[in-house]
CSV table of C-alpha atoms in Angstrom, one decimal:
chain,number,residue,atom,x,y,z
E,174,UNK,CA,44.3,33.9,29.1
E,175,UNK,CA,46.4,30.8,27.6
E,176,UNK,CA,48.2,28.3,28.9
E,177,UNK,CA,50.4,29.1,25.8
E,178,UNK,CA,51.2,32.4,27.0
E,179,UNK,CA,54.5,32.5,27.2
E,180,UNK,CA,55.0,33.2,31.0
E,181,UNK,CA,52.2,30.8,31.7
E,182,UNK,CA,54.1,28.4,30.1
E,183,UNK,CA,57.2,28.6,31.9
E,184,UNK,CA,55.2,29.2,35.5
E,185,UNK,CA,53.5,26.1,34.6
E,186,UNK,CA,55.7,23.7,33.4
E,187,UNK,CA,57.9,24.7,37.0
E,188,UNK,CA,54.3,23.9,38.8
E,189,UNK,CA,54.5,20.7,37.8
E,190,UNK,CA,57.9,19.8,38.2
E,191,UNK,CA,57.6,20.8,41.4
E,192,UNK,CA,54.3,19.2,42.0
E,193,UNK,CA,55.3,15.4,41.0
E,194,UNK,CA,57.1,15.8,37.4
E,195,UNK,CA,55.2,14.1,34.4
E,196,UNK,CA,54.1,10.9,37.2
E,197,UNK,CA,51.8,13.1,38.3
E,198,UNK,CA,48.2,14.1,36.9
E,199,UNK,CA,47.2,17.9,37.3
E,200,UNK,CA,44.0,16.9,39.1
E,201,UNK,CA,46.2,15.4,41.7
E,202,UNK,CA,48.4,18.8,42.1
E,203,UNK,CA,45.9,21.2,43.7
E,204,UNK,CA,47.4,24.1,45.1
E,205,UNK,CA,46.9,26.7,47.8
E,206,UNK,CA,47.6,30.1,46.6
E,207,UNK,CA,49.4,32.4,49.1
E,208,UNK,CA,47.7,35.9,47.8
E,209,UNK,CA,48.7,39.6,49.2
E,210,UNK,CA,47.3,41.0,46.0
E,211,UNK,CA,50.2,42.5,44.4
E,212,UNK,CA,51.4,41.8,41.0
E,213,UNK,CA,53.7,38.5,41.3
E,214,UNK,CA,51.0,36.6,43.4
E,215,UNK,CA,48.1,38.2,41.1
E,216,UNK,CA,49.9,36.5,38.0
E,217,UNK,CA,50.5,33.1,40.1
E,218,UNK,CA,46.8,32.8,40.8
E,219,UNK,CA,45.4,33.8,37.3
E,220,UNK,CA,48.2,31.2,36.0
E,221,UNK,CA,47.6,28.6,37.8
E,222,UNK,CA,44.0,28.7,37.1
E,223,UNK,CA,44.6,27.7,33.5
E,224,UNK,CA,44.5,24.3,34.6
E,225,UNK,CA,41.9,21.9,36.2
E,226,UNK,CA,41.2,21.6,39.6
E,227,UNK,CA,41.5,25.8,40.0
E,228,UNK,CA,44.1,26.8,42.8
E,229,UNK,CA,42.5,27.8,46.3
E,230,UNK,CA,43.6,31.7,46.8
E,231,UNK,CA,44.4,33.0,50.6
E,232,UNK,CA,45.0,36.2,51.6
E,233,UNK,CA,46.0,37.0,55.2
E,234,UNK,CA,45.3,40.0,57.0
E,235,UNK,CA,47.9,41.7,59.1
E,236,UNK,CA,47.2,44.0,61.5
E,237,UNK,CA,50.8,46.3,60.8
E,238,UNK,CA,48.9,48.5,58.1
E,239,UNK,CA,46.0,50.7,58.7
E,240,UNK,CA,42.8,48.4,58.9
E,241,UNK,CA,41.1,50.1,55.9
E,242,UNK,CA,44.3,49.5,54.0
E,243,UNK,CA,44.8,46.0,54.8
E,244,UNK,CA,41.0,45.3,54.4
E,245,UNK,CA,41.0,46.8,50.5
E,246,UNK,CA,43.8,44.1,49.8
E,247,UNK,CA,42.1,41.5,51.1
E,248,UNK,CA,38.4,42.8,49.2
E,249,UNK,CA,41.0,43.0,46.5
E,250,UNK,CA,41.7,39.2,46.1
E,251,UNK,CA,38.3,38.0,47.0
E,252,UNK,CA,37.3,40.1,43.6
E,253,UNK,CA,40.6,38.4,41.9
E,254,UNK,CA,39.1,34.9,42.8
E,255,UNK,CA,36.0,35.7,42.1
E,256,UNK,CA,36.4,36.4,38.5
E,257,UNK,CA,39.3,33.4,38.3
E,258,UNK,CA,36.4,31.0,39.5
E,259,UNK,CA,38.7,29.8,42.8
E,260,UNK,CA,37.8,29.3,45.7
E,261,UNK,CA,38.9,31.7,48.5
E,262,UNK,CA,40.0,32.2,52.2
E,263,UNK,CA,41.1,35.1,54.4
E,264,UNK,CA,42.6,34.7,57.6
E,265,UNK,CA,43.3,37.8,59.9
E,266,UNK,CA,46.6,37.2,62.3
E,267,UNK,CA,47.7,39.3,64.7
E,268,UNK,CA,51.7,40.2,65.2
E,269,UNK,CA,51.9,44.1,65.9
E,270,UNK,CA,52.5,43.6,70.1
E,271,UNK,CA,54.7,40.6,69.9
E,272,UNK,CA,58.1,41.0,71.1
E,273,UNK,CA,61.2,40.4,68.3
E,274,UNK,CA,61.7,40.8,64.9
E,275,UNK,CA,58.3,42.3,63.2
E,276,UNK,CA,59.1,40.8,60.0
E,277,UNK,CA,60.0,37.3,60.9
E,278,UNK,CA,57.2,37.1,63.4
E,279,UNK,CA,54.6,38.2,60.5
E,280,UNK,CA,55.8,35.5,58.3
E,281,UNK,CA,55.6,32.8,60.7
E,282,UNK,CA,52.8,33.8,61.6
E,283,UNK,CA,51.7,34.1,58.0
E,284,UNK,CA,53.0,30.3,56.9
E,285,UNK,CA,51.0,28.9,60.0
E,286,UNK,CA,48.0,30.0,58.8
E,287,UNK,CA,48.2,29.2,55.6
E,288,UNK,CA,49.5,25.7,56.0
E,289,UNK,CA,46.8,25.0,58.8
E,290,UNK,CA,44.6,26.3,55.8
E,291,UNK,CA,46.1,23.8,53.3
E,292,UNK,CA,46.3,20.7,55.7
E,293,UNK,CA,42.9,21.1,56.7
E,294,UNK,CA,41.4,21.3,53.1
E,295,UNK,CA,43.3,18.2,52.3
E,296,UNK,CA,45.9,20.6,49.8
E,297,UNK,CA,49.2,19.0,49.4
E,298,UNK,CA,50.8,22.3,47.7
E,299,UNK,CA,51.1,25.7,48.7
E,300,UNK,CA,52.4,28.7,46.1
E,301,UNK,CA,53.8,31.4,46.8
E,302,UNK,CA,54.9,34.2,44.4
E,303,UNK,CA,58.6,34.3,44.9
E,304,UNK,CA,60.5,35.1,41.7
E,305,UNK,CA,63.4,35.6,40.1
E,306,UNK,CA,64.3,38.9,41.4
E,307,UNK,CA,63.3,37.9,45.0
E,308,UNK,CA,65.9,35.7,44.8
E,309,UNK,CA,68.5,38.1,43.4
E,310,UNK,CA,67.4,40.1,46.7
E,311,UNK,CA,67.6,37.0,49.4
E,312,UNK,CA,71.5,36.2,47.2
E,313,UNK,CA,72.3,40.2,47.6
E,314,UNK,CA,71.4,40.6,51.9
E,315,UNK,CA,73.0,37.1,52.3
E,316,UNK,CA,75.7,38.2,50.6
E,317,UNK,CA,76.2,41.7,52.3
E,318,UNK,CA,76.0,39.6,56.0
E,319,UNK,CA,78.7,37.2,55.2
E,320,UNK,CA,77.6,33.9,53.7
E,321,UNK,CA,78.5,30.7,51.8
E,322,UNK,CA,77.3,28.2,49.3
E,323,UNK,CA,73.9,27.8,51.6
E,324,UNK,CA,73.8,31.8,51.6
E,325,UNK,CA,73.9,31.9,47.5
E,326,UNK,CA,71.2,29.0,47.5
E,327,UNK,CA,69.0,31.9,47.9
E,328,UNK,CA,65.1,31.0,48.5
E,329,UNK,CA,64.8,27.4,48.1
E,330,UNK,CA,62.0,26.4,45.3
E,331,UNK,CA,60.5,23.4,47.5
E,332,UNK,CA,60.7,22.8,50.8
E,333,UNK,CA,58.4,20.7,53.2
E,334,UNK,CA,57.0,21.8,56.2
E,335,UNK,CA,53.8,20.6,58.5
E,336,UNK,CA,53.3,18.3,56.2
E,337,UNK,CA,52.5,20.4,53.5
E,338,UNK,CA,55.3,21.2,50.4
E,339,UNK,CA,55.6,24.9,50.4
E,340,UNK,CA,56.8,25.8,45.8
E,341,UNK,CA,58.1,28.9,44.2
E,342,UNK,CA,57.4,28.3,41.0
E,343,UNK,CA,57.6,31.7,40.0
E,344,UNK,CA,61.6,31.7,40.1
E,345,UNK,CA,61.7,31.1,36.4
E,346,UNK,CA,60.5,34.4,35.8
E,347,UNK,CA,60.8,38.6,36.8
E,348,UNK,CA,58.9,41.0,38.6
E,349,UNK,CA,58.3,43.1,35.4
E,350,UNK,CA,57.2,39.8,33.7
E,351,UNK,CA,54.5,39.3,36.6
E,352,UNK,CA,53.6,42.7,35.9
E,353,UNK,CA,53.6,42.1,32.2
E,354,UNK,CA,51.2,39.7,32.6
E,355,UNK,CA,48.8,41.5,34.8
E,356,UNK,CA,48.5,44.4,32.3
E,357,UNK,CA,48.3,42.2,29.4
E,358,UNK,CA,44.9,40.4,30.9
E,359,UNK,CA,43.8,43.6,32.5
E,360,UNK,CA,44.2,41.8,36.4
E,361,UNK,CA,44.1,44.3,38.6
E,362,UNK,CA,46.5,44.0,41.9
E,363,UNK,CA,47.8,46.6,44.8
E,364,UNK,CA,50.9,48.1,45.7
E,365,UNK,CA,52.3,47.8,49.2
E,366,UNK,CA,53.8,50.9,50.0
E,367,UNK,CA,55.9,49.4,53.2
E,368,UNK,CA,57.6,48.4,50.2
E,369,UNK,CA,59.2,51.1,49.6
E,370,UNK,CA,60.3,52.2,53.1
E,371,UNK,CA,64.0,52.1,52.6
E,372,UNK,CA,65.0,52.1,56.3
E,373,UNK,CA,64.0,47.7,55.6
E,374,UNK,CA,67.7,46.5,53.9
E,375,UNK,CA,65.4,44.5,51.3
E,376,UNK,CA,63.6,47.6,50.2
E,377,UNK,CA,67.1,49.4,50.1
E,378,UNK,CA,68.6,46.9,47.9
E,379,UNK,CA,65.6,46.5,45.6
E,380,UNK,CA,65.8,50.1,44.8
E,381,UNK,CA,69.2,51.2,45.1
E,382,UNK,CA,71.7,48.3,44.2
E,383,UNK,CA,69.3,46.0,41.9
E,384,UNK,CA,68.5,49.1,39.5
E,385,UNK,CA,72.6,49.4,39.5
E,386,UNK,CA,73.1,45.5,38.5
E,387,UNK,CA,70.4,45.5,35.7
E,388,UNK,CA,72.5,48.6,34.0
E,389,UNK,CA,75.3,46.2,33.7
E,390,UNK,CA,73.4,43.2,32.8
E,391,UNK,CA,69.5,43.3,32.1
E,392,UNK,CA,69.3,39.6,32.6
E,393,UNK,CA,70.8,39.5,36.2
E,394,UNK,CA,67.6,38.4,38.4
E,395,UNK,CA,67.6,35.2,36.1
E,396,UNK,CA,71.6,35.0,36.3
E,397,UNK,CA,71.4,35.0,39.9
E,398,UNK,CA,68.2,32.3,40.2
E,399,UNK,CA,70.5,30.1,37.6
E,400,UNK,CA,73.5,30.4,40.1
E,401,UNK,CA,71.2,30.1,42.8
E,402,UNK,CA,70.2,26.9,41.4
E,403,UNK,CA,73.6,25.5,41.2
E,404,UNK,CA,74.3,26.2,44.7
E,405,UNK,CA,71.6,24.6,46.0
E,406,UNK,CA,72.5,21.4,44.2
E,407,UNK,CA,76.1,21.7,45.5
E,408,UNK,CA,74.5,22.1,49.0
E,409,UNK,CA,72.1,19.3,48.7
E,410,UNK,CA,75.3,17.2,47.4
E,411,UNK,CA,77.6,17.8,50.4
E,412,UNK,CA,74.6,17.3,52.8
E,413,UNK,CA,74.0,13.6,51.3
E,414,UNK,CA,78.0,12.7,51.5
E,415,UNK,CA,77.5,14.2,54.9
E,416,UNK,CA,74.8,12.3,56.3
E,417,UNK,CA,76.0,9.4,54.6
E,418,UNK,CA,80.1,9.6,55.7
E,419,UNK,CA,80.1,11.8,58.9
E,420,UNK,CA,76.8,11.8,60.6
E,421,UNK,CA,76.8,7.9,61.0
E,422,UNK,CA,80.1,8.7,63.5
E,423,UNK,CA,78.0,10.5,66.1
E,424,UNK,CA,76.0,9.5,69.4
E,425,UNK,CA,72.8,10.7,70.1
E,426,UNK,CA,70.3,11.4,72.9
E,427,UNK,CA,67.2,13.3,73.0
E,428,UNK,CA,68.7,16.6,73.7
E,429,UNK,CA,72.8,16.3,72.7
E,430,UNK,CA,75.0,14.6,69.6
E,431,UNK,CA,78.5,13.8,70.6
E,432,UNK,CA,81.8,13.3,68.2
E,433,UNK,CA,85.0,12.0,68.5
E,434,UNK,CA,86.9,15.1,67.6
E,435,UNK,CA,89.2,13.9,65.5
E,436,UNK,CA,86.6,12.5,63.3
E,437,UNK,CA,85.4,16.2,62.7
E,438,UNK,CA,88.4,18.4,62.9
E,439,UNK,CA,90.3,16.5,59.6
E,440,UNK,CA,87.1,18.2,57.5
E,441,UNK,CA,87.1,21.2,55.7
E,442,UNK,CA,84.8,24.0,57.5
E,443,UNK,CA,82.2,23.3,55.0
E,444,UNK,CA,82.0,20.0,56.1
E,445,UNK,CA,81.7,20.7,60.0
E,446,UNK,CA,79.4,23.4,59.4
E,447,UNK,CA,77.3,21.1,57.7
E,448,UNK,CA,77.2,19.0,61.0
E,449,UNK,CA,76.5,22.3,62.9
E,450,UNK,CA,73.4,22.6,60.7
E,451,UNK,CA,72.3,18.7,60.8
E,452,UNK,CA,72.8,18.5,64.5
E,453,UNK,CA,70.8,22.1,64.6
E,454,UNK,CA,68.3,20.2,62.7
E,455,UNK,CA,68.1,17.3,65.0
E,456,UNK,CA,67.9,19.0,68.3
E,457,UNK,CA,66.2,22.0,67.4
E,458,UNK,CA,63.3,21.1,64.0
E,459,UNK,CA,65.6,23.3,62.0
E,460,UNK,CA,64.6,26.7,63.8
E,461,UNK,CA,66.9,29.2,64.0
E,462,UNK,CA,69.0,28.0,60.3
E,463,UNK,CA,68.3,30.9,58.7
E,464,UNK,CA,69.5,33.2,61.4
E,465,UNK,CA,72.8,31.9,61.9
E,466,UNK,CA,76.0,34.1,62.6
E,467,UNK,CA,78.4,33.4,60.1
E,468,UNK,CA,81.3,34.2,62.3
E,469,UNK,CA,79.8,31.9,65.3
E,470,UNK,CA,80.5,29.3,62.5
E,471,UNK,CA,84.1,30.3,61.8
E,472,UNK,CA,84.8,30.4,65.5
E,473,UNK,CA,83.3,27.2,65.9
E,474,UNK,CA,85.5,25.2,62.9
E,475,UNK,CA,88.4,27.0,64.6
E,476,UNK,CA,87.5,25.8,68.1
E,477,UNK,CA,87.2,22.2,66.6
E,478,UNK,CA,90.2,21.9,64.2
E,479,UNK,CA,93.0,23.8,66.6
E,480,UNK,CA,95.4,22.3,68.4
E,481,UNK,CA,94.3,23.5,71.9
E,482,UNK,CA,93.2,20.8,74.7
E,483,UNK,CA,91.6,23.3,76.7
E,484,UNK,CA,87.3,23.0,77.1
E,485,UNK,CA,85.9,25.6,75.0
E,486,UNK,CA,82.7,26.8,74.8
E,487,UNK,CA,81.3,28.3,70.9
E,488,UNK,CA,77.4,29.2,71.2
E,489,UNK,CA,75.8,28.8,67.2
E,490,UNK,CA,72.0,30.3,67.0
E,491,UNK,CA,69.9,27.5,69.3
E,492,UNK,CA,72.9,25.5,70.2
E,493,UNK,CA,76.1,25.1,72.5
E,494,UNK,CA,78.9,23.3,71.1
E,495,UNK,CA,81.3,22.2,73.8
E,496,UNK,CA,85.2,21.2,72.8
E,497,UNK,CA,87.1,19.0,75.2
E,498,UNK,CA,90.6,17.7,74.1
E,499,UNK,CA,89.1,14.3,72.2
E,500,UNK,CA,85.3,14.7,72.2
E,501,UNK,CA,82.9,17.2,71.0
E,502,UNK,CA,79.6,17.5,72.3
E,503,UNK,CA,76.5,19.9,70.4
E,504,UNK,CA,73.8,20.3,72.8
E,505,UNK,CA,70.3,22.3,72.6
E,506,UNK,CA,71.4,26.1,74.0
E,507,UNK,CA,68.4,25.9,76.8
E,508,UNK,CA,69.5,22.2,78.1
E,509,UNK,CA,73.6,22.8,78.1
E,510,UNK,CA,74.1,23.5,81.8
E,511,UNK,CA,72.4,19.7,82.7
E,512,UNK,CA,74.5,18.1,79.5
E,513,UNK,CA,77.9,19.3,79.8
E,514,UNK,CA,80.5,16.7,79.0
E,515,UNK,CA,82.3,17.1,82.5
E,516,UNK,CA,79.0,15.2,83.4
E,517,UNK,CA,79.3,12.4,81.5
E,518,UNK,CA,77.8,11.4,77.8
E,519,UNK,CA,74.4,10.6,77.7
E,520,UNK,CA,73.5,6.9,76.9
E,521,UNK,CA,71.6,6.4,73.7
């Protein structure tokens, strides 16, 4: 393997500029690997052991496949590590009985472990092997719920959680190039069959509607990450003219943020929402943005911007919003009954 390959290249040269740009030295950007043993995180880890300190691989160990099953991926990696010279950790968690959403409780469940992992080792980075046609998928179910520029910002490429800064620095390249990759090296990696159970909306849309778009364009996963890119930057622009214009014209207490409602309502939607998601953000740690109801967030621009004096109540994912004639009040959904604005506004 070379670092001149040309999909190591590309992987790497992301790496970095996601791990500190050229102000950074590699031995400074060590990196977690979050490993399941398939192809895309297979290629990560053999890439990203073309430079010095190696990555750390870890593979987690769900308990929603058979045990022998999910025990052969993890054996799987440890061999992957072992002939990549990295070090390696597994880490067994358990969401099969928990009440919810199987799939979101797996990967919270999956992130806390690995970034306990990575904080206690000292790691500043952890990998995972999103890529490009990952984020065609995320673009694709966003866009079949109902969704707006933050919906078409797909999978982010950094982010920052615990502590730790979670990269995708696989976006700049396809599934079939991960596989390429694999095959040209002779790195062997698993197939998750629960991939292909089609009753899961991904699954359906990565082999039903994607296979339709690539007839049309071959080069659409990289399209889509290209326009994905873009949005983002538009969203991270409006959330800086926010937070810089809007936000200063709030009050806040521990568990509520209060407007004057005309100093929302003369925005455009996109502008409120973006207060709906920075006040989510401050009452809440951000949970509960990715599950959002895109009509609770029409309903709630309407309730702010019509011309009604009546109190109205709008509930958005973790939060109440409350509309009085002149005042607005967001407030944390299990705290609204003690905060209500007939009550009086909090002091600071």
């Amino acid at each position: 393997m070379s670092r001149k390959h040309p999909i190591a290249a590309r992987v790497l040269r992301r790496w970095r500029e996601l791990t500190g740009g050229t102000q950074t030295r590699d031995d400074q950007r060590r990196t977690l690997v979050a490993c399941s043993g398939g192809a895309d995180s297979t290629a990560l880890g053999a890439i990203l052991s073309l430079v010095t300190p190696k990555p750390v691989l870890m593979h987690i160990v769900h308990d929603l496949r058979e045990r022998s099953l999910a025990d052969a991926d993890r054996d799987s990696c440890e061999r992957l590590a072992s002939r990549l010279g990295c070090e390696f950790h597994a880490h067994p968690i358990q969401v099969a009985d928990q009440a919810g959403n199987t799939e979101s409780n797996a990967r919270d469940e999956r992130y806390k472990a690995l970034l306990k992992t990575a904080s206690d080792l000292g790691i500043a980075y952890l990998a995972t092997g999103h890529h490009a046609d990952d984020q065609l998928e995320t673009m694709m179910m966003n866009l079949s719920r109902g969704c707006g520029v933050r919906g078409l910002s797909g999978v982010h490429d950094a982010r920052v959680q615990d502590g730790v800064r979670i990269i995708r620095p696989m976006l700049v390249i396809t599934h079939d190039e991960a596989i390429e990759f694999c095959e040209q090296h002779d790195l062997a990696y698993v197939h998750d069959h629960t991939n292909d159970d089609l009753s899961m909306t991904r699954n359906t849309i990565r082999h039903q509607l994607l296979p339709a778009m690539r007839a049309i364009n071959p080069d659409i996963a990289m399209r889509a990450s290209s326009t994905a890119d873009a949005c983002r930057s538009m969203q991270r622009g409006l959330k800086t003219l926010v937070e810089t214009h809007v936000w200063p014209m709030c009050q806040r207490s521990e568990y509520s943020v209060h407007f004057e409602r005309s100093s929302l309502s003369i925005h455009e939607d996109a502008v409120i929402i973006e207060v709906i998601y920075l006040c989510i953000e401050y009452l809440n740690g951000s949970k509960g943005h990715d599950r959002l109801n895109q009509q609770s967030l029409r309903d709630a621009c309407h309730a702010i911007k019509d011309d009604s004096t009546e109190k109205r109540m709008c509930r958005v994912g973790p939060i109440v919003i409350e509309v009085h004639a002149s005042k607005i009040a967001f407030m944390s959904a299990e705290r609204s009954p003690d905060l209500s604005l007939d009550k009086g506004v909090p002091n600071d």
